[in-house]
Amino acid sequence: IGVGATGVRKRNETSPILRDDQFHLGSCSKAFTATLIGILVDEGKLNWDSTISDLIGRELTSMNPDYAGVTIDQLLHHRSGAWPNGPSEVWKAAQYAKGTPTQQRQIYVEGILSQPPKFAPGQYLYSNAGYATLGFIAETITNTPYEQLMQQKVFLPLGLTSAGFGNAGNANELTAPYPHSESGTANFIDNPEAITPAGRIHMNMMDWAKFCLFHLGHQTNPPLLKPKTLEHLHTLAGEVAQDKSGYA
């Protein structure tokens, strides 16, 4: 109906935010990964109850047996028991990892799944690691990098032409809103590439609105998701507690 922009791109600077500026979406990236998983379900490449063991068990050098029966649905609903980010050594390795994003993701996911879960599978625990695992599953079963899958199967059909990965712009040029910490300090450090499926997508607000409108029922032609798949993605797995834990 309308759109406007106000504010500055970086604290204590004068460069104004513009309508087409690309914002880092952080953990809202998870909704895009969930949409991609729904597409793969519709394509028959996996099911909501497909397990980690069935999907990527052969690709992993080791896996804690407690993860073997964890399902796609449990990963989507933060009920896999996986650590939020991982033991400190696993997270640190992801921050300094080399190689392609897929290679980095495999190292990270193996590090997560080789150790015992933080919680028993079935319990709610918000987890970036769980969504990184979903991304690795998607690229493994399609033999296509997650970033390429997202471009082909979600961004392109929805017309999200400004969408990309990581920080928009760069640290030296104020061409996009600059990341800030909770204290307000400007900080251009981004999440590790391994967890792109959990929190490294950026786009302008008009494109994010297109994505939101799609989930509010404005389907593409042909439909991007089957109605029952969209309904499944919008259905909670359990009760949401008063402290808001349990959502997904």
PDB file of C-alpha atoms in Angstrom:
ATOM      1  CA  ILE A   1       0.000   0.000   0.000  1.00  0.00           C
ATOM      2  CA  GLY A   2       2.831   2.340   0.837  1.00  0.00           C
ATOM      3  CA  VAL A   3       6.486   2.499   1.730  1.00  0.00           C
ATOM      4  CA  GLY A   4       8.763   5.014   3.374  1.00  0.00           C
ATOM      5  CA  ALA A   5      12.234   5.218   4.867  1.00  0.00           C
ATOM      6  CA  THR A   6      13.784   7.286   7.607  1.00  0.00           C
ATOM      7  CA  GLY A   7      16.967   7.265   9.646  1.00  0.00           C
ATOM      8  CA  VAL A   8      20.647   6.899   8.851  1.00  0.00           C
ATOM      9  CA  ARG A   9      22.692   3.950   7.658  1.00  0.00           C
ATOM     10  CA  LYS A  10      25.251   4.204  10.453  1.00  0.00           C
ATOM     11  CA  ARG A  11      25.081   5.733  13.894  1.00  0.00           C
ATOM     12  CA  ASN A  12      26.707   9.164  14.114  1.00  0.00           C
ATOM     13  CA  GLU A  13      26.826   9.435  10.303  1.00  0.00           C
ATOM     14  CA  THR A  14      24.568  11.416   7.953  1.00  0.00           C
ATOM     15  CA  SER A  15      24.089   8.987   5.030  1.00  0.00           C
ATOM     16  CA  PRO A  16      20.296   8.435   4.939  1.00  0.00           C
ATOM     17  CA  ILE A  17      18.544   5.085   4.672  1.00  0.00           C
ATOM     18  CA  LEU A  18      16.840   4.803   1.291  1.00  0.00           C
ATOM     19  CA  ARG A  19      13.811   2.777   0.238  1.00  0.00           C
ATOM     20  CA  ASP A  20      15.865   0.225  -1.703  1.00  0.00           C
ATOM     21  CA  ASP A  21      18.593  -0.272   0.913  1.00  0.00           C
ATOM     22  CA  GLN A  22      19.340  -3.917   1.660  1.00  0.00           C
ATOM     23  CA  PHE A  23      18.980  -4.995   5.284  1.00  0.00           C
ATOM     24  CA  HIS A  24      20.594  -8.014   6.928  1.00  0.00           C
ATOM     25  CA  LEU A  25      17.635 -10.162   8.016  1.00  0.00           C
ATOM     26  CA  GLY A  26      19.510 -12.166  10.649  1.00  0.00           C
ATOM     27  CA  SER A  27      17.456 -15.029  12.048  1.00  0.00           C
ATOM     28  CA  CYS A  28      14.481 -14.179   9.824  1.00  0.00           C
ATOM     29  CA  SER A  29      16.561 -16.081   7.255  1.00  0.00           C
ATOM     30  CA  LYS A  30      15.174 -19.221   8.893  1.00  0.00           C
ATOM     31  CA  ALA A  31      11.761 -18.602   7.323  1.00  0.00           C
ATOM     32  CA  PHE A  32      13.396 -18.715   3.880  1.00  0.00           C
ATOM     33  CA  THR A  33      15.114 -22.012   4.703  1.00  0.00           C
ATOM     34  CA  ALA A  34      11.820 -23.451   5.942  1.00  0.00           C
ATOM     35  CA  THR A  35      10.203 -22.378   2.658  1.00  0.00           C
ATOM     36  CA  LEU A  36      12.976 -24.101   0.695  1.00  0.00           C
ATOM     37  CA  ILE A  37      12.461 -27.285   2.710  1.00  0.00           C
ATOM     38  CA  GLY A  38       8.734 -27.121   1.910  1.00  0.00           C
ATOM     39  CA  ILE A  39       9.548 -26.903  -1.791  1.00  0.00           C
ATOM     40  CA  LEU A  40      11.781 -29.990  -1.523  1.00  0.00           C
ATOM     41  CA  VAL A  41       8.939 -31.816   0.255  1.00  0.00           C
ATOM     42  CA  ASP A  42       6.598 -30.918  -2.611  1.00  0.00           C
ATOM     43  CA  GLU A  43       9.214 -32.179  -5.076  1.00  0.00           C
ATOM     44  CA  GLY A  44       9.335 -35.525  -3.258  1.00  0.00           C
ATOM     45  CA  LYS A  45      12.986 -35.194  -2.287  1.00  0.00           C
ATOM     46  CA  LEU A  46      12.245 -35.567   1.422  1.00  0.00           C
ATOM     47  CA  ASN A  47       9.366 -35.833   3.902  1.00  0.00           C
ATOM     48  CA  TRP A  48       8.579 -34.054   7.160  1.00  0.00           C
ATOM     49  CA  ASP A  49       9.462 -37.275   9.008  1.00  0.00           C
ATOM     50  CA  SER A  50      12.679 -38.000   7.068  1.00  0.00           C
ATOM     51  CA  THR A  51      15.539 -38.476   9.526  1.00  0.00           C
ATOM     52  CA  ILE A  52      19.045 -37.055   9.700  1.00  0.00           C
ATOM     53  CA  SER A  53      20.446 -40.571   9.478  1.00  0.00           C
ATOM     54  CA  ASP A  54      18.496 -41.380   6.312  1.00  0.00           C
ATOM     55  CA  LEU A  55      19.319 -38.100   4.588  1.00  0.00           C
ATOM     56  CA  ILE A  56      22.971 -37.388   5.424  1.00  0.00           C
ATOM     57  CA  GLY A  57      24.141 -40.311   7.545  1.00  0.00           C
ATOM     58  CA  ARG A  58      26.481 -41.578   4.842  1.00  0.00           C
ATOM     59  CA  GLU A  59      28.032 -38.132   4.318  1.00  0.00           C
ATOM     60  CA  LEU A  60      29.091 -37.786   7.968  1.00  0.00           C
ATOM     61  CA  THR A  61      32.248 -39.356   9.355  1.00  0.00           C
ATOM     62  CA  SER A  62      30.584 -39.701  12.755  1.00  0.00           C
ATOM     63  CA  MET A  63      27.193 -38.971  14.310  1.00  0.00           C
ATOM     64  CA  ASN A  64      26.002 -39.242  17.879  1.00  0.00           C
ATOM     65  CA  PRO A  65      23.274 -41.925  17.893  1.00  0.00           C
ATOM     66  CA  ASP A  66      20.863 -39.549  19.669  1.00  0.00           C
ATOM     67  CA  TYR A  67      20.607 -37.550  16.444  1.00  0.00           C
ATOM     68  CA  ALA A  68      19.971 -40.497  14.120  1.00  0.00           C
ATOM     69  CA  GLY A  69      16.178 -40.419  14.427  1.00  0.00           C
ATOM     70  CA  VAL A  70      15.769 -36.619  14.519  1.00  0.00           C
ATOM     71  CA  THR A  71      13.334 -35.561  11.777  1.00  0.00           C
ATOM     72  CA  ILE A  72      13.073 -32.638   9.381  1.00  0.00           C
ATOM     73  CA  ASP A  73      10.045 -31.430  11.334  1.00  0.00           C
ATOM     74  CA  GLN A  74      11.990 -31.456  14.610  1.00  0.00           C
ATOM     75  CA  LEU A  75      14.789 -29.437  13.027  1.00  0.00           C
ATOM     76  CA  LEU A  76      12.293 -26.917  11.639  1.00  0.00           C
ATOM     77  CA  HIS A  77      10.599 -26.538  15.039  1.00  0.00           C
ATOM     78  CA  HIS A  78      13.828 -26.227  17.067  1.00  0.00           C
ATOM     79  CA  ARG A  79      13.128 -29.590  18.703  1.00  0.00           C
ATOM     80  CA  SER A  80      16.157 -31.547  17.508  1.00  0.00           C
ATOM     81  CA  GLY A  81      18.063 -31.018  20.768  1.00  0.00           C
ATOM     82  CA  ALA A  82      20.910 -29.378  18.838  1.00  0.00           C
ATOM     83  CA  TRP A  83      22.974 -26.685  20.519  1.00  0.00           C
ATOM     84  CA  PRO A  84      22.005 -23.067  19.791  1.00  0.00           C
ATOM     85  CA  ASN A  85      25.369 -22.522  18.077  1.00  0.00           C
ATOM     86  CA  GLY A  86      27.469 -25.432  19.242  1.00  0.00           C
ATOM     87  CA  PRO A  87      30.163 -26.084  21.816  1.00  0.00           C
ATOM     88  CA  SER A  88      32.646 -23.192  21.777  1.00  0.00           C
ATOM     89  CA  GLU A  89      35.283 -25.145  19.845  1.00  0.00           C
ATOM     90  CA  VAL A  90      32.783 -26.047  17.097  1.00  0.00           C
ATOM     91  CA  TRP A  91      31.536 -22.456  16.779  1.00  0.00           C
ATOM     92  CA  LYS A  92      35.078 -21.076  16.757  1.00  0.00           C
ATOM     93  CA  ALA A  93      36.046 -23.516  14.012  1.00  0.00           C
ATOM     94  CA  ALA A  94      33.085 -22.286  11.956  1.00  0.00           C
ATOM     95  CA  GLN A  95      34.158 -18.669  12.401  1.00  0.00           C
ATOM     96  CA  TYR A  96      37.616 -19.399  10.980  1.00  0.00           C
ATOM     97  CA  ALA A  97      36.643 -22.088   8.447  1.00  0.00           C
ATOM     98  CA  LYS A  98      37.946 -22.041   4.880  1.00  0.00           C
ATOM     99  CA  GLY A  99      36.652 -23.562   1.654  1.00  0.00           C
ATOM    100  CA  THR A 100      33.281 -23.239  -0.052  1.00  0.00           C
ATOM    101  CA  PRO A 101      30.201 -22.469   2.057  1.00  0.00           C
ATOM    102  CA  THR A 102      29.067 -26.076   1.554  1.00  0.00           C
ATOM    103  CA  GLN A 103      32.419 -27.418   2.766  1.00  0.00           C
ATOM    104  CA  GLN A 104      32.292 -25.100   5.775  1.00  0.00           C
ATOM    105  CA  ARG A 105      28.746 -26.217   6.527  1.00  0.00           C
ATOM    106  CA  GLN A 106      29.687 -29.889   6.401  1.00  0.00           C
ATOM    107  CA  ILE A 107      32.537 -29.347   8.868  1.00  0.00           C
ATOM    108  CA  TYR A 108      30.245 -27.384  11.179  1.00  0.00           C
ATOM    109  CA  VAL A 109      27.326 -29.834  10.964  1.00  0.00           C
ATOM    110  CA  GLU A 110      29.657 -32.786  11.566  1.00  0.00           C
ATOM    111  CA  GLY A 111      31.043 -30.980  14.611  1.00  0.00           C
ATOM    112  CA  ILE A 112      27.537 -30.454  15.955  1.00  0.00           C
ATOM    113  CA  LEU A 113      26.165 -33.922  15.231  1.00  0.00           C
ATOM    114  CA  SER A 114      29.215 -35.838  16.434  1.00  0.00           C
ATOM    115  CA  GLN A 115      28.652 -34.622  20.005  1.00  0.00           C
ATOM    116  CA  PRO A 116      25.706 -35.303  22.306  1.00  0.00           C
ATOM    117  CA  PRO A 117      22.677 -33.008  21.880  1.00  0.00           C
ATOM    118  CA  LYS A 118      22.346 -30.099  24.284  1.00  0.00           C
ATOM    119  CA  PHE A 119      18.779 -31.205  25.085  1.00  0.00           C
ATOM    120  CA  ALA A 120      16.985 -34.481  24.481  1.00  0.00           C
ATOM    121  CA  PRO A 121      15.436 -34.495  20.975  1.00  0.00           C
ATOM    122  CA  GLY A 122      11.808 -33.460  21.232  1.00  0.00           C
ATOM    123  CA  GLN A 123      12.439 -30.649  23.682  1.00  0.00           C
ATOM    124  CA  TYR A 124      12.389 -27.057  22.447  1.00  0.00           C
ATOM    125  CA  LEU A 125      15.749 -25.282  22.136  1.00  0.00           C
ATOM    126  CA  TYR A 126      16.241 -22.449  19.655  1.00  0.00           C
ATOM    127  CA  SER A 127      19.065 -23.581  17.390  1.00  0.00           C
ATOM    128  CA  ASN A 128      21.058 -21.964  14.600  1.00  0.00           C
ATOM    129  CA  ALA A 129      22.867 -25.292  14.322  1.00  0.00           C
ATOM    130  CA  GLY A 130      19.599 -27.057  13.543  1.00  0.00           C
ATOM    131  CA  TYR A 131      18.901 -24.729  10.627  1.00  0.00           C
ATOM    132  CA  ALA A 132      22.477 -25.058   9.358  1.00  0.00           C
ATOM    133  CA  THR A 133      21.802 -28.804   9.353  1.00  0.00           C
ATOM    134  CA  LEU A 134      18.645 -28.247   7.290  1.00  0.00           C
ATOM    135  CA  GLY A 135      20.670 -26.250   4.781  1.00  0.00           C
ATOM    136  CA  PHE A 136      23.304 -28.961   4.554  1.00  0.00           C
ATOM    137  CA  ILE A 137      20.591 -31.591   4.083  1.00  0.00           C
ATOM    138  CA  ALA A 138      19.039 -29.556   1.257  1.00  0.00           C
ATOM    139  CA  GLU A 139      22.319 -29.153  -0.607  1.00  0.00           C
ATOM    140  CA  THR A 140      23.321 -32.777  -0.039  1.00  0.00           C
ATOM    141  CA  ILE A 141      20.148 -34.385  -1.379  1.00  0.00           C
ATOM    142  CA  THR A 142      20.070 -32.050  -4.406  1.00  0.00           C
ATOM    143  CA  ASN A 143      23.831 -31.931  -4.990  1.00  0.00           C
ATOM    144  CA  THR A 144      23.455 -28.142  -5.285  1.00  0.00           C
ATOM    145  CA  PRO A 145      24.904 -25.491  -2.925  1.00  0.00           C
ATOM    146  CA  TYR A 146      22.350 -24.029  -0.526  1.00  0.00           C
ATOM    147  CA  GLU A 147      22.922 -20.502  -1.805  1.00  0.00           C
ATOM    148  CA  GLN A 148      22.239 -21.592  -5.387  1.00  0.00           C
ATOM    149  CA  LEU A 149      19.146 -23.541  -4.323  1.00  0.00           C
ATOM    150  CA  MET A 150      17.777 -20.505  -2.516  1.00  0.00           C
ATOM    151  CA  GLN A 151      18.332 -18.292  -5.537  1.00  0.00           C
ATOM    152  CA  GLN A 152      16.717 -20.763  -7.952  1.00  0.00           C
ATOM    153  CA  LYS A 153      13.810 -22.039  -5.884  1.00  0.00           C
ATOM    154  CA  VAL A 154      12.813 -19.101  -3.651  1.00  0.00           C
ATOM    155  CA  PHE A 155      14.369 -15.749  -4.614  1.00  0.00           C
ATOM    156  CA  LEU A 156      13.808 -16.048  -8.374  1.00  0.00           C
ATOM    157  CA  PRO A 157      10.180 -17.341  -8.323  1.00  0.00           C
ATOM    158  CA  LEU A 158       9.193 -14.640  -5.801  1.00  0.00           C
ATOM    159  CA  GLY A 159      11.017 -11.897  -7.697  1.00  0.00           C
ATOM    160  CA  LEU A 160      13.367 -11.043  -4.831  1.00  0.00           C
ATOM    161  CA  THR A 161      15.949  -9.340  -7.030  1.00  0.00           C
ATOM    162  CA  SER A 162      17.770  -7.565  -4.187  1.00  0.00           C
ATOM    163  CA  ALA A 163      18.318 -10.729  -2.136  1.00  0.00           C
ATOM    164  CA  GLY A 164      21.776 -12.031  -1.303  1.00  0.00           C
ATOM    165  CA  PHE A 165      23.893 -13.468   1.488  1.00  0.00           C
ATOM    166  CA  GLY A 166      25.993 -11.938   4.236  1.00  0.00           C
ATOM    167  CA  ASN A 167      26.322  -8.237   4.955  1.00  0.00           C
ATOM    168  CA  ALA A 168      25.068  -5.899   2.263  1.00  0.00           C
ATOM    169  CA  GLY A 169      27.612  -3.296   1.198  1.00  0.00           C
ATOM    170  CA  ASN A 170      31.030  -3.258   2.822  1.00  0.00           C
ATOM    171  CA  ALA A 171      32.771  -1.822   5.839  1.00  0.00           C
ATOM    172  CA  ASN A 172      34.310   1.123   3.978  1.00  0.00           C
ATOM    173  CA  GLU A 173      31.362   2.362   1.920  1.00  0.00           C
ATOM    174  CA  LEU A 174      28.025   3.347   3.407  1.00  0.00           C
ATOM    175  CA  THR A 175      25.946   1.829   0.615  1.00  0.00           C
ATOM    176  CA  ALA A 176      23.676  -0.114   2.974  1.00  0.00           C
ATOM    177  CA  PRO A 177      22.624  -0.018   6.624  1.00  0.00           C
ATOM    178  CA  TYR A 178      25.621  -0.815   8.797  1.00  0.00           C
ATOM    179  CA  PRO A 179      25.369  -3.612  11.386  1.00  0.00           C
ATOM    180  CA  HIS A 180      25.265  -2.468  15.021  1.00  0.00           C
ATOM    181  CA  SER A 181      25.548  -4.356  18.284  1.00  0.00           C
ATOM    182  CA  GLU A 182      22.846  -4.172  20.944  1.00  0.00           C
ATOM    183  CA  SER A 183      24.800  -1.347  22.598  1.00  0.00           C
ATOM    184  CA  GLY A 184      24.690   0.638  19.361  1.00  0.00           C
ATOM    185  CA  THR A 185      28.324   0.107  18.433  1.00  0.00           C
ATOM    186  CA  ALA A 186      28.877  -0.302  14.687  1.00  0.00           C
ATOM    187  CA  ASN A 187      30.275  -3.751  13.936  1.00  0.00           C
ATOM    188  CA  PHE A 188      30.648  -5.264  10.454  1.00  0.00           C
ATOM    189  CA  ILE A 189      31.401  -8.819  11.667  1.00  0.00           C
ATOM    190  CA  ASP A 190      28.884 -11.318  10.271  1.00  0.00           C
ATOM    191  CA  ASN A 191      27.802 -14.838  11.168  1.00  0.00           C
ATOM    192  CA  PRO A 192      29.947 -17.711   9.823  1.00  0.00           C
ATOM    193  CA  GLU A 193      29.050 -18.856   6.301  1.00  0.00           C
ATOM    194  CA  ALA A 194      28.263 -22.276   7.754  1.00  0.00           C
ATOM    195  CA  ILE A 195      25.054 -20.929   9.299  1.00  0.00           C
ATOM    196  CA  THR A 196      23.797 -18.970   6.289  1.00  0.00           C
ATOM    197  CA  PRO A 197      20.546 -21.039   6.380  1.00  0.00           C
ATOM    198  CA  ALA A 198      19.991 -19.754   9.932  1.00  0.00           C
ATOM    199  CA  GLY A 199      20.952 -16.112   9.611  1.00  0.00           C
ATOM    200  CA  ARG A 200      22.827 -14.543   6.681  1.00  0.00           C
ATOM    201  CA  ILE A 201      20.238 -13.436   4.099  1.00  0.00           C
ATOM    202  CA  HIS A 202      19.822  -9.779   3.120  1.00  0.00           C
ATOM    203  CA  MET A 203      17.397  -7.877   0.870  1.00  0.00           C
ATOM    204  CA  ASN A 204      15.512  -4.613   0.683  1.00  0.00           C
ATOM    205  CA  MET A 205      12.232  -4.161   2.525  1.00  0.00           C
ATOM    206  CA  MET A 206      10.132  -4.260  -0.655  1.00  0.00           C
ATOM    207  CA  ASP A 207      11.420  -7.759  -1.394  1.00  0.00           C
ATOM    208  CA  TRP A 208      10.926  -8.863   2.196  1.00  0.00           C
ATOM    209  CA  ALA A 209       7.340  -7.603   1.866  1.00  0.00           C
ATOM    210  CA  LYS A 210       6.896  -9.821  -1.216  1.00  0.00           C
ATOM    211  CA  PHE A 211       8.036 -12.826   0.849  1.00  0.00           C
ATOM    212  CA  CYS A 212       5.676 -11.914   3.697  1.00  0.00           C
ATOM    213  CA  LEU A 213       2.774 -11.445   1.272  1.00  0.00           C
ATOM    214  CA  PHE A 214       3.445 -14.896  -0.161  1.00  0.00           C
ATOM    215  CA  HIS A 215       3.148 -16.419   3.315  1.00  0.00           C
ATOM    216  CA  LEU A 216      -0.030 -14.414   3.901  1.00  0.00           C
ATOM    217  CA  GLY A 217      -1.635 -16.201   0.963  1.00  0.00           C
ATOM    218  CA  HIS A 218      -0.608 -14.253  -2.154  1.00  0.00           C
ATOM    219  CA  GLN A 219       0.517 -17.279  -4.168  1.00  0.00           C
ATOM    220  CA  THR A 220       2.725 -17.200  -7.229  1.00  0.00           C
ATOM    221  CA  ASN A 221       1.562 -18.568 -10.588  1.00  0.00           C
ATOM    222  CA  PRO A 222       2.284 -21.451 -10.678  1.00  0.00           C
ATOM    223  CA  PRO A 223       2.070 -21.857  -6.880  1.00  0.00           C
ATOM    224  CA  LEU A 224       5.462 -22.000  -5.160  1.00  0.00           C
ATOM    225  CA  LEU A 225       4.107 -24.323  -2.457  1.00  0.00           C
ATOM    226  CA  LYS A 226       1.135 -26.633  -2.236  1.00  0.00           C
ATOM    227  CA  PRO A 227      -1.572 -25.261   0.105  1.00  0.00           C
ATOM    228  CA  LYS A 228      -1.158 -28.184   2.522  1.00  0.00           C
ATOM    229  CA  THR A 229       2.615 -27.576   2.632  1.00  0.00           C
ATOM    230  CA  LEU A 230       2.142 -23.889   3.395  1.00  0.00           C
ATOM    231  CA  GLU A 231      -0.346 -24.831   6.114  1.00  0.00           C
ATOM    232  CA  HIS A 232       2.149 -27.299   7.590  1.00  0.00           C
ATOM    233  CA  LEU A 233       4.829 -24.619   7.741  1.00  0.00           C
ATOM    234  CA  HIS A 234       2.417 -22.346   9.601  1.00  0.00           C
ATOM    235  CA  THR A 235       1.405 -24.975  12.180  1.00  0.00           C
ATOM    236  CA  LEU A 236       3.142 -25.025  15.549  1.00  0.00           C
ATOM    237  CA  ALA A 237       4.522 -28.323  16.802  1.00  0.00           C
ATOM    238  CA  GLY A 238       3.470 -27.725  20.403  1.00  0.00           C
ATOM    239  CA  GLU A 239       2.440 -25.138  22.961  1.00  0.00           C
ATOM    240  CA  VAL A 240       4.205 -21.780  23.132  1.00  0.00           C
ATOM    241  CA  ALA A 241       5.209 -21.000  26.720  1.00  0.00           C
ATOM    242  CA  GLN A 242       4.610 -17.636  28.403  1.00  0.00           C
ATOM    243  CA  ASP A 243       8.288 -16.781  27.896  1.00  0.00           C
ATOM    244  CA  LYS A 244       7.642 -17.329  24.155  1.00  0.00           C
ATOM    245  CA  SER A 245       9.786 -20.483  23.970  1.00  0.00           C
ATOM    246  CA  GLY A 246       8.322 -23.107  21.698  1.00  0.00           C
ATOM    247  CA  TYR A 247       7.748 -20.950  18.621  1.00  0.00           C
ATOM    248  CA  ALA A 248       9.212 -21.749  15.204  1.00  0.00           C
TER     249      ALA A 248
END
